[in-house]
PDB file of C-alpha atoms in Angstrom:
ATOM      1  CA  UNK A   4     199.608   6.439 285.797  1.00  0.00           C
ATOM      2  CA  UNK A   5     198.532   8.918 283.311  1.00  0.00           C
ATOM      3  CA  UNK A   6     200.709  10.149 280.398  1.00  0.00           C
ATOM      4  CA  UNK A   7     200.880  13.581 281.776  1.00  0.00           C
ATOM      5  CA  UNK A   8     201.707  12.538 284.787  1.00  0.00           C
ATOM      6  CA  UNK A   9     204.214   9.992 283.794  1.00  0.00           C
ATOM      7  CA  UNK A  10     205.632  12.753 281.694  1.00  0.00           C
ATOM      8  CA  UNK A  11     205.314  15.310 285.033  1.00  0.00           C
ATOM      9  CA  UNK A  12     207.140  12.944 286.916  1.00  0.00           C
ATOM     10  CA  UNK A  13     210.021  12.967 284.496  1.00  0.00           C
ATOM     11  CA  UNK A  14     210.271  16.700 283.790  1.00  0.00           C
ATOM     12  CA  UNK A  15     210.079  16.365 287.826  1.00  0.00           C
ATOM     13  CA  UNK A  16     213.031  14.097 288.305  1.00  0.00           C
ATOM     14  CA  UNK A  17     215.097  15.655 286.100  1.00  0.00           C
ATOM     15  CA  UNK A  18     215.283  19.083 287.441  1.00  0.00           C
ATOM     16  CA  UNK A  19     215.840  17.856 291.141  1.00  0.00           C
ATOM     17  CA  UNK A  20     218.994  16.023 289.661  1.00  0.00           C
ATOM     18  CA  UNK A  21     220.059  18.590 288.116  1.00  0.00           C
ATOM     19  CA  UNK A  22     219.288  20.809 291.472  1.00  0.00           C
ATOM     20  CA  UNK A  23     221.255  18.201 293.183  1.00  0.00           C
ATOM     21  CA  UNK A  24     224.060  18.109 291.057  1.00  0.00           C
ATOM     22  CA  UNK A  25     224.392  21.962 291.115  1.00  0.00           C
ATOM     23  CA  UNK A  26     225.492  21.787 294.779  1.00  0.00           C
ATOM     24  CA  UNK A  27     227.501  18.648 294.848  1.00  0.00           C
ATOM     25  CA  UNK A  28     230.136  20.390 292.351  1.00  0.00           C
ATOM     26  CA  UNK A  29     231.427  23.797 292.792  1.00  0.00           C
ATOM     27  CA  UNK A  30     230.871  24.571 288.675  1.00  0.00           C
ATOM     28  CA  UNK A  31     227.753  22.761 289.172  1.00  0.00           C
ATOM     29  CA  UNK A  32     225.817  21.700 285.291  1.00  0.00           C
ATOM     30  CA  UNK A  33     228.471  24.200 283.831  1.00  0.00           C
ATOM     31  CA  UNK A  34     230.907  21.210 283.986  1.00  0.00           C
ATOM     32  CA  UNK A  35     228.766  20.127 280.777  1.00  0.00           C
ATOM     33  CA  UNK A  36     230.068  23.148 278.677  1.00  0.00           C
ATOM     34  CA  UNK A  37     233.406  23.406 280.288  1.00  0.00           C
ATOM     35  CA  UNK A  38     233.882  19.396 279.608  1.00  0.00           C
ATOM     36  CA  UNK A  39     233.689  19.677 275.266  1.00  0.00           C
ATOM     37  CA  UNK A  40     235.494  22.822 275.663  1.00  0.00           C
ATOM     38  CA  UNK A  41     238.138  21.153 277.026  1.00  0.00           C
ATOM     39  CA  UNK A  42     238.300  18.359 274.443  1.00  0.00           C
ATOM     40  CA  UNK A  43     238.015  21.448 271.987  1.00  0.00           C
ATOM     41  CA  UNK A  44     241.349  22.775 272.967  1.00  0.00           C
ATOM     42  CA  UNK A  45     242.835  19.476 273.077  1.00  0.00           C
ATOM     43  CA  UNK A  46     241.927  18.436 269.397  1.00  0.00           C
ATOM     44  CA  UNK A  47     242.617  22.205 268.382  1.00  0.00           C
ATOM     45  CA  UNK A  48     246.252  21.847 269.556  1.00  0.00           C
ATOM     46  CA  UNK A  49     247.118  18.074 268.273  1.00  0.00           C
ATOM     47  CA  UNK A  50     245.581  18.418 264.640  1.00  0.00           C
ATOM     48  CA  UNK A  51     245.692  21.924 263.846  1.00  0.00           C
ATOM     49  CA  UNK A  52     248.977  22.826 265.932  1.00  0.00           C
ATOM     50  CA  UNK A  53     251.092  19.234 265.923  1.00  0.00           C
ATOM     51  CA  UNK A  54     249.838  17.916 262.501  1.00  0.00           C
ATOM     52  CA  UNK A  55     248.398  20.759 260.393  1.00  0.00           C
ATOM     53  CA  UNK A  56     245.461  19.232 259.719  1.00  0.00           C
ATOM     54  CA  UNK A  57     244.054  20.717 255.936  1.00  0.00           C
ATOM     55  CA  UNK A  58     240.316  21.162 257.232  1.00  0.00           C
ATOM     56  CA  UNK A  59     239.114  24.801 256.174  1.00  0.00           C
ATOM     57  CA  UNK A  60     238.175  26.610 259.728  1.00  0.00           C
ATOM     58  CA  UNK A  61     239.291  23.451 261.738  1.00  0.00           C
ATOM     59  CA  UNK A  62     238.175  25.197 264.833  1.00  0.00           C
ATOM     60  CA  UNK A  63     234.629  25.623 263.765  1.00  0.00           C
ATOM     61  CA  UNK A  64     234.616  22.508 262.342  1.00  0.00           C
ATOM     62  CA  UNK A  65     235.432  20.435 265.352  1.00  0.00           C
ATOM     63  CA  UNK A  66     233.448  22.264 267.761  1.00  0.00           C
ATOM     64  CA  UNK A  67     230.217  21.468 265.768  1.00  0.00           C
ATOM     65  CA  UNK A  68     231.454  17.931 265.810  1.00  0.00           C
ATOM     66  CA  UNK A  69     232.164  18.038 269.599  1.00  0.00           C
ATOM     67  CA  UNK A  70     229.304  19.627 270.968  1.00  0.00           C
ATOM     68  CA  UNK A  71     226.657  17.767 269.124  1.00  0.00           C
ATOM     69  CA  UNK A  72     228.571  14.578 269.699  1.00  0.00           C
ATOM     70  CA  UNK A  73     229.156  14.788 273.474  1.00  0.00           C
ATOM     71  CA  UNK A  74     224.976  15.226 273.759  1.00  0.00           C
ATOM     72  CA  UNK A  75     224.793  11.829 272.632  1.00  0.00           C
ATOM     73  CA  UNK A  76     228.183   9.940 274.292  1.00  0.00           C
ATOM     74  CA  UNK A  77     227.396  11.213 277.591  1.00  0.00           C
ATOM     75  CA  UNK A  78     223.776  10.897 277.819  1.00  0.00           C
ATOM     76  CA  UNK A  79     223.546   7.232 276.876  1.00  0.00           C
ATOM     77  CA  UNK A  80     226.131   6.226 279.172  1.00  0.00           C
ATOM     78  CA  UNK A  81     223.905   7.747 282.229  1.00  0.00           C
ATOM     79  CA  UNK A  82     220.976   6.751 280.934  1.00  0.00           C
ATOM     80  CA  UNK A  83     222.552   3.417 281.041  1.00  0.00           C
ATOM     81  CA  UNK A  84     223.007   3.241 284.487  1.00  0.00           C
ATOM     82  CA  UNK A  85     220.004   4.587 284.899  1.00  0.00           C
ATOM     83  CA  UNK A  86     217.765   1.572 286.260  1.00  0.00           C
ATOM     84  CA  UNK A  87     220.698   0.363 288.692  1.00  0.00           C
ATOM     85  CA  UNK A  88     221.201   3.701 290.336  1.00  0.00           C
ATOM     86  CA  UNK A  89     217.603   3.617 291.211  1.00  0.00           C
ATOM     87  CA  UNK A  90     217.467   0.016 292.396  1.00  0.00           C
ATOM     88  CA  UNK A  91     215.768   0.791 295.928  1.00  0.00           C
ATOM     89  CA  UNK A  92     212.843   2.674 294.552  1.00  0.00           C
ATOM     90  CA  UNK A  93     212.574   0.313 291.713  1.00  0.00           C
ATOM     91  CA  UNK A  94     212.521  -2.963 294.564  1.00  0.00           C
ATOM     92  CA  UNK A  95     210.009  -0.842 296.513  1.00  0.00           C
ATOM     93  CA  UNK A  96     207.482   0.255 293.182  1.00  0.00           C
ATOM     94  CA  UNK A  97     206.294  -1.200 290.059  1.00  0.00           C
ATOM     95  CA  UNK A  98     206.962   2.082 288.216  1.00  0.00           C
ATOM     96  CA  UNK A  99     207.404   2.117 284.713  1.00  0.00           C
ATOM     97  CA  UNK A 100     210.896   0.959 283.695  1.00  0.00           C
ATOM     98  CA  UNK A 101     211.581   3.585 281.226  1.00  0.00           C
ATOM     99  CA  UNK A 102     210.994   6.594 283.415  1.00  0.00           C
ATOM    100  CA  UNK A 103     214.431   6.415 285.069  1.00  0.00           C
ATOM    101  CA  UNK A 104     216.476   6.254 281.273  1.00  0.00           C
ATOM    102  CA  UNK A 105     214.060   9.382 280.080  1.00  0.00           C
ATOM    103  CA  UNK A 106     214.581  11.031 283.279  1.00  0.00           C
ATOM    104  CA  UNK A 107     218.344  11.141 283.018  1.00  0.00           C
ATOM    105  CA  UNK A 108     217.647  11.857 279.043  1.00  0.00           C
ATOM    106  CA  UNK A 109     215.560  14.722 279.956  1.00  0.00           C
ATOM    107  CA  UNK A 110     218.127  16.301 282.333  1.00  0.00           C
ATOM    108  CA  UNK A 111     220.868  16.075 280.135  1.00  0.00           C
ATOM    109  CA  UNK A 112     219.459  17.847 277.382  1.00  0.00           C
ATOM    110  CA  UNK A 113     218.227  20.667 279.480  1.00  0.00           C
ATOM    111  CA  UNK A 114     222.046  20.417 280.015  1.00  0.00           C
ATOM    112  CA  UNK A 115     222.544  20.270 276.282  1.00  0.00           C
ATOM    113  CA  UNK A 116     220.400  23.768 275.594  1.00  0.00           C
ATOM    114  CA  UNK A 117     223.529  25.427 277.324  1.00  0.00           C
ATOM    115  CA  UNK A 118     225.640  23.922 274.674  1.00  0.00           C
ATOM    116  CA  UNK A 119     224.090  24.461 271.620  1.00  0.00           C
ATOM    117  CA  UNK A 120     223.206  28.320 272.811  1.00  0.00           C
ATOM    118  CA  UNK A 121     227.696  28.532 273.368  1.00  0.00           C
ATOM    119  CA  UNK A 122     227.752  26.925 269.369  1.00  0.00           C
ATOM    120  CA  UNK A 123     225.545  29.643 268.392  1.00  0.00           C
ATOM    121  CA  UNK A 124     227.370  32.380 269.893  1.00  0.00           C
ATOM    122  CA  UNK A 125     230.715  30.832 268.650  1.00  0.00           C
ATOM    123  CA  UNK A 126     229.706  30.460 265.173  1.00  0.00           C
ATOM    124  CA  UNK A 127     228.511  33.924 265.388  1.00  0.00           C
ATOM    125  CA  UNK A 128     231.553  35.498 266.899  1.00  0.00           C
ATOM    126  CA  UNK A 129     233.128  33.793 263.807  1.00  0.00           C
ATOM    127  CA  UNK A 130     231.380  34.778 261.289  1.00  0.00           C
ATOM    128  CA  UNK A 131     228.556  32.195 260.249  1.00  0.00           C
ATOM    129  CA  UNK A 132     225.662  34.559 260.870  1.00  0.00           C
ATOM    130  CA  UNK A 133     222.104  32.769 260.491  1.00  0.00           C
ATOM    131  CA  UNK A 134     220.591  31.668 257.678  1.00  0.00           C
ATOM    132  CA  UNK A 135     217.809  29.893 255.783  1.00  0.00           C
ATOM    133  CA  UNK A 136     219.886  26.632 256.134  1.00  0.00           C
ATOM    134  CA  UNK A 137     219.875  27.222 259.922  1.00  0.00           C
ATOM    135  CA  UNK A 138     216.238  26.308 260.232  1.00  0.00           C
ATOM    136  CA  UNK A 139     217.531  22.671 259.652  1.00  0.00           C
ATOM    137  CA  UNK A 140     219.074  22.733 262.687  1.00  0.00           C
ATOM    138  CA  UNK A 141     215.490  21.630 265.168  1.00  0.00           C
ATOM    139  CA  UNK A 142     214.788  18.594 262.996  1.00  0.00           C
ATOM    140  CA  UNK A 143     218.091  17.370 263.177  1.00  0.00           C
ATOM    141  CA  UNK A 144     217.946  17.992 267.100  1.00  0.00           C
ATOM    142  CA  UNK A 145     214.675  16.001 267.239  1.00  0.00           C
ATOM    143  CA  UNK A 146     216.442  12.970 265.150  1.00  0.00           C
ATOM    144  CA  UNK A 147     219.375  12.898 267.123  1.00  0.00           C
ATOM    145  CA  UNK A 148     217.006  13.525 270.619  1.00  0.00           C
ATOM    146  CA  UNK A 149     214.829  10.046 269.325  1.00  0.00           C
ATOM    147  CA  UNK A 150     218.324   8.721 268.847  1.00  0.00           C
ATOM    148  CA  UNK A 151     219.413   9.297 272.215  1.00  0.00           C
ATOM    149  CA  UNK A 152     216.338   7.815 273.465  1.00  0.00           C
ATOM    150  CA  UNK A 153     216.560   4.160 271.743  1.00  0.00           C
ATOM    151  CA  UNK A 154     220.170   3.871 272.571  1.00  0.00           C
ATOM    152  CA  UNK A 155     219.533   4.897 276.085  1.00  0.00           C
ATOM    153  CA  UNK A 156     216.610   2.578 276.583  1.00  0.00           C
ATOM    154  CA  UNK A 157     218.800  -0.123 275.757  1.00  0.00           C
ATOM    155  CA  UNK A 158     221.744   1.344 277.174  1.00  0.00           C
ATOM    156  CA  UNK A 159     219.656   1.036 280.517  1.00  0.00           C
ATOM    157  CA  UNK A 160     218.067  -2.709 279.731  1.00  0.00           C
ATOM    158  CA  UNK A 161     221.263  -3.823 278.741  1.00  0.00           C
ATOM    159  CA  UNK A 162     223.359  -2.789 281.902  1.00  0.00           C
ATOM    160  CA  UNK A 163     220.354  -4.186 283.960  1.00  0.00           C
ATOM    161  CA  UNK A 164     220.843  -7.264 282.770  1.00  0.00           C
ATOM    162  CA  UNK A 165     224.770  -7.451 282.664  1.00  0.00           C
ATOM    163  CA  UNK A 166     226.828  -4.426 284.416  1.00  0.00           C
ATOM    164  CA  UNK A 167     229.441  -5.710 282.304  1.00  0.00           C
ATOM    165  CA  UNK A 168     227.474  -3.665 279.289  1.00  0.00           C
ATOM    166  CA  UNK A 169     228.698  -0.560 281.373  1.00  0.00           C
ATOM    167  CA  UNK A 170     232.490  -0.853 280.299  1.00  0.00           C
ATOM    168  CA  UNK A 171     231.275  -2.048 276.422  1.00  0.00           C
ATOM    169  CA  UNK A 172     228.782   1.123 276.513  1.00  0.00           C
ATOM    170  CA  UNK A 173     232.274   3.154 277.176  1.00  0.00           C
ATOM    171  CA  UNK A 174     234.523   1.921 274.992  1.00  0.00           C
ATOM    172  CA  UNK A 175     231.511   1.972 272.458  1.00  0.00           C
ATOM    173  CA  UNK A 176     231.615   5.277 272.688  1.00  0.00           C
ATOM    174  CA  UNK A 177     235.178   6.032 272.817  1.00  0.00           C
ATOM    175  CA  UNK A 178     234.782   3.772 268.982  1.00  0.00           C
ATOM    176  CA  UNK A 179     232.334   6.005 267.815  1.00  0.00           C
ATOM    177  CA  UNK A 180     234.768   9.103 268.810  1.00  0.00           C
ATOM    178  CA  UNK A 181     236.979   8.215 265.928  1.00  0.00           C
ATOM    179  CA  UNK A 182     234.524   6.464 263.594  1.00  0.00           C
ATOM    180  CA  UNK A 183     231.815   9.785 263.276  1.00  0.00           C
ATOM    181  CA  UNK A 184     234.174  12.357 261.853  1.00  0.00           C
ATOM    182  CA  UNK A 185     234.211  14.111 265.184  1.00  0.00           C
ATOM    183  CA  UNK A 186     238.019  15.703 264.556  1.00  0.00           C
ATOM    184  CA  UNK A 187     238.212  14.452 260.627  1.00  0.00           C
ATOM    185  CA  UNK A 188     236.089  15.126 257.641  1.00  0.00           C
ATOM    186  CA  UNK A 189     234.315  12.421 256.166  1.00  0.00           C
ATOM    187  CA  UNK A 190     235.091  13.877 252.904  1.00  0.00           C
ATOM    188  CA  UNK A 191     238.690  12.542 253.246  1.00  0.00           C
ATOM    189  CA  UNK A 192     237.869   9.281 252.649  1.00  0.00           C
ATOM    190  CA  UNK A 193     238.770   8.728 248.934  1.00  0.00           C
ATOM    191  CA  UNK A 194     236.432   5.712 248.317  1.00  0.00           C
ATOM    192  CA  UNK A 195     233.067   7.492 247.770  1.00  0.00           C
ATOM    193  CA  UNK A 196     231.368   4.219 248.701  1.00  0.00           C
ATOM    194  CA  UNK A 197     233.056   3.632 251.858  1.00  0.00           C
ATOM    195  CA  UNK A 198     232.259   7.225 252.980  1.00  0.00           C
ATOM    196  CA  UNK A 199     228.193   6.437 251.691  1.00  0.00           C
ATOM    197  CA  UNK A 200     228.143   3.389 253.700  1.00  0.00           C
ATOM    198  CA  UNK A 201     230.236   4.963 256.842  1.00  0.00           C
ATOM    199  CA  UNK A 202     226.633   7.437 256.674  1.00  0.00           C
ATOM    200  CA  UNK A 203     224.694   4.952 256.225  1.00  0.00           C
ATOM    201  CA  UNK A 204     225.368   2.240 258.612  1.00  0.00           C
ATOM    202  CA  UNK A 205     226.438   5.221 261.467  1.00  0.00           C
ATOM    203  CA  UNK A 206     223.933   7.689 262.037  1.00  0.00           C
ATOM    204  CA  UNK A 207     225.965   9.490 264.731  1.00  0.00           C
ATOM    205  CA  UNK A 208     228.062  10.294 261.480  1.00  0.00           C
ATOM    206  CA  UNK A 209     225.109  11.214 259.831  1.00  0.00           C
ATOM    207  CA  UNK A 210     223.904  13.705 262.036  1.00  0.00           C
ATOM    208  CA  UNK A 211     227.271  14.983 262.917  1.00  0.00           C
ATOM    209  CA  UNK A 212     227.850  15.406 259.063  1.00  0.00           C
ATOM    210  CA  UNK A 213     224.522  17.305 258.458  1.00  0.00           C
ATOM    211  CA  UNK A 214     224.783  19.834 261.223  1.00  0.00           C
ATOM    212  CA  UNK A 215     227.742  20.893 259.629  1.00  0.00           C
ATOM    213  CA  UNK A 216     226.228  20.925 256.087  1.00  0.00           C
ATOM    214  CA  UNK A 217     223.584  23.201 257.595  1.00  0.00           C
ATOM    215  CA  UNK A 218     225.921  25.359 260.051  1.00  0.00           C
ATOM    216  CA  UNK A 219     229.087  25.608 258.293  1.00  0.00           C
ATOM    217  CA  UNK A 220     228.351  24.506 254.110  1.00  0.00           C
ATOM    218  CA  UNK A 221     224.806  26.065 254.041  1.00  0.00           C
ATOM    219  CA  UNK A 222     224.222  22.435 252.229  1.00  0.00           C
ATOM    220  CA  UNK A 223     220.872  20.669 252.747  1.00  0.00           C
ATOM    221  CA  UNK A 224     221.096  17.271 254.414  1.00  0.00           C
ATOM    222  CA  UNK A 225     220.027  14.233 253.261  1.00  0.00           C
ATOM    223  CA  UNK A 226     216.350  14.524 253.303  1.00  0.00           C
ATOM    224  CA  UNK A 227     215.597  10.883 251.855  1.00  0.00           C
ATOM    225  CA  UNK A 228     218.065   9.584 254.683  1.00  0.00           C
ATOM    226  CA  UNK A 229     216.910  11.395 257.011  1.00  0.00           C
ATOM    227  CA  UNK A 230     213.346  10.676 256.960  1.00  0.00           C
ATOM    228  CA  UNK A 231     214.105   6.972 256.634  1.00  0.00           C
ATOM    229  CA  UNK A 232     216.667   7.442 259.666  1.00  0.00           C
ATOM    230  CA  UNK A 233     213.506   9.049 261.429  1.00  0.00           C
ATOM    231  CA  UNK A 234     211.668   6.275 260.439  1.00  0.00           C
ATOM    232  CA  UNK A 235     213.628   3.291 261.813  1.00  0.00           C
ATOM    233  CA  UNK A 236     213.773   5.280 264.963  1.00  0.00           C
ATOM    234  CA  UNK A 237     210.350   5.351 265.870  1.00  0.00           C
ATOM    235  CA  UNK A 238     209.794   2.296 264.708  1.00  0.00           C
ATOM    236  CA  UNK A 239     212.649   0.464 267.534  1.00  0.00           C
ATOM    237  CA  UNK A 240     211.450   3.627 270.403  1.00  0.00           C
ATOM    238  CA  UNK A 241     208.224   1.626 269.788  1.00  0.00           C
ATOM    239  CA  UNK A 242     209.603  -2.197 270.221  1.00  0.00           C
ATOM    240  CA  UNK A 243     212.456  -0.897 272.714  1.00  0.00           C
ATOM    241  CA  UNK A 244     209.248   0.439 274.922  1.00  0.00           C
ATOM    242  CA  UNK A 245     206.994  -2.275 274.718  1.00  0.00           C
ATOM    243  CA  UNK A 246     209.478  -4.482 275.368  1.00  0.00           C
ATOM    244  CA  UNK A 247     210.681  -2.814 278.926  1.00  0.00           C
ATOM    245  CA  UNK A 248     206.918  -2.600 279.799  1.00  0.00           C
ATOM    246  CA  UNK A 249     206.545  -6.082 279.032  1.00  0.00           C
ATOM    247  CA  UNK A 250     209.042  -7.829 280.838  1.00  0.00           C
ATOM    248  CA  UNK A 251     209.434  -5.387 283.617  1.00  0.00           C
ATOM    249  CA  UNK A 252     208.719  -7.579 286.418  1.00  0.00           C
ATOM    250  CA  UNK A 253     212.330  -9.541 284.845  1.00  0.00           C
ATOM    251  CA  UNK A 254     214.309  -6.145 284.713  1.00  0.00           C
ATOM    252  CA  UNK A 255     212.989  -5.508 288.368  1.00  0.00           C
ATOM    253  CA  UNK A 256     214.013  -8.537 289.659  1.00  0.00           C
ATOM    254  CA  UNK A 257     217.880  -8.328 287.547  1.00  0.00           C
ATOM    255  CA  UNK A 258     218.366  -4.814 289.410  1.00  0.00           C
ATOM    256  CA  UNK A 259     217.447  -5.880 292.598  1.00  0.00           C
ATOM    257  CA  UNK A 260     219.426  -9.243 292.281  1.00  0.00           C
ATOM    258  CA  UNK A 261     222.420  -8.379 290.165  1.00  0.00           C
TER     259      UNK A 261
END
């Protein structure tokens, strides 16, 4: 198989799922922007409402944090199950392993592009018109897009091996809900080297934290971090993918058998 047409195959995939999924639900794909909505409102009501949380523009605030956020959650956990729920073709083909993860990658960020056009509108409507800083905005998509593709590689290897990984994957994520600064600002934190190494060691904080700078602050992000973030990323795409075209005779054989 060619690149193109590996890359065909999963720009093919993807739209028939999401073709498929448009008539199994009555809201169809919209479910995708009606979903961090919901958790939107539900944030809104408990920090700004119950608690009075002291974040300027709270509602701004969290739905950058949502929206980019929920990308990432959602698409790892179906990319991990990606290999499983494809076990017959996988028993009947020696495709390569990684097409199913990208597939459901691909698919959920032509999901995404609904999204982030409702953030633009909504920061709009509220008066962050665009700006220089704004042009920051497709690098830090591409980071967090080669993000989502090493976790969901090994999302996908993982729960191959061990379905088990499924439930961790979840409650992963639900951990990374309230470690990322999704409905709190990272500023908060007093110790300025707890907050540094909370960026450092998380780059779903990271990236969460520079969209804001750039959509909110008009700050520049990190550069130095985020080159060397960019960096480390291509660097484990590279082992992540060698090492599911290596062994993917084993990760055949666990999906069939497990």
């Amino acid at each position: 198989m060619t690149l193109k047409q590996y890359f065909s195959l999963v720009d093919t995939i993807a739209r028939l799922s999401l073709k498929a999924e448009a008539r199994r639900y009555y809201f169809g794909f919209w479910w995708w922007v009606i979903e961090p909505l919901l958790y939107v409102a539900v944030f809104y009501v408990v920090f700004e409402k119950f608690l009075g949380t002291r974040t300027p523009d709270f509602l701004m605030f969290l739905i950058v944090g949502k929206f980019t956020f929920i990308w990432f959650s959602k698409t790892v956990n179906y990319a991990g199950n990606s290999l499983i729920a494809n076990a017959g073709l996988i028993g009947r083909m020696d495709l390569p392993k990684t097409l199913f993860p990208l597939a459901v990658i691909l698919e959920c960020t032509y999901r995404q592009t609904a999204v982030f056009a409702l953030l633009g509108m909504a920061l709009i409507l509220d008066g962050y018109l665009p700006n220089a800083y704004w042009l920051w905005v497709l690098p830090l998509i591409c980071v967090e897009a080669l993000l989502i593709v090493v976790c969901g590689f090994i999302a996908s290897v993982l729960v191959c091996i061990k379905r088990d990984f499924a439930l961790l994957i979840n409650l992963g994520m639900l951990f990374l809900l309230f470690m990322s600064g999704v409905f709190w600002d990272l500023s908060a934190i007093s110790d300025q080297s707890t907050q540094e190494a909370l960026l450092f060691w998380n780059p779903v904080a990271f990236l969460l934290h520079s969209f804001r700078q750039v959509l909110l602050w008009q700050q520049t992000p990190d550069l130095a971090h985020l080159i060397g973030l960019t960096l480390l990323l291509l660097g484990g795409l590279a082992l992540v993918a060698n090492g599911m075209a290596r062994y993917r005779y084993y990760l055949a054989q666990r999906v069939v058998t497990t």
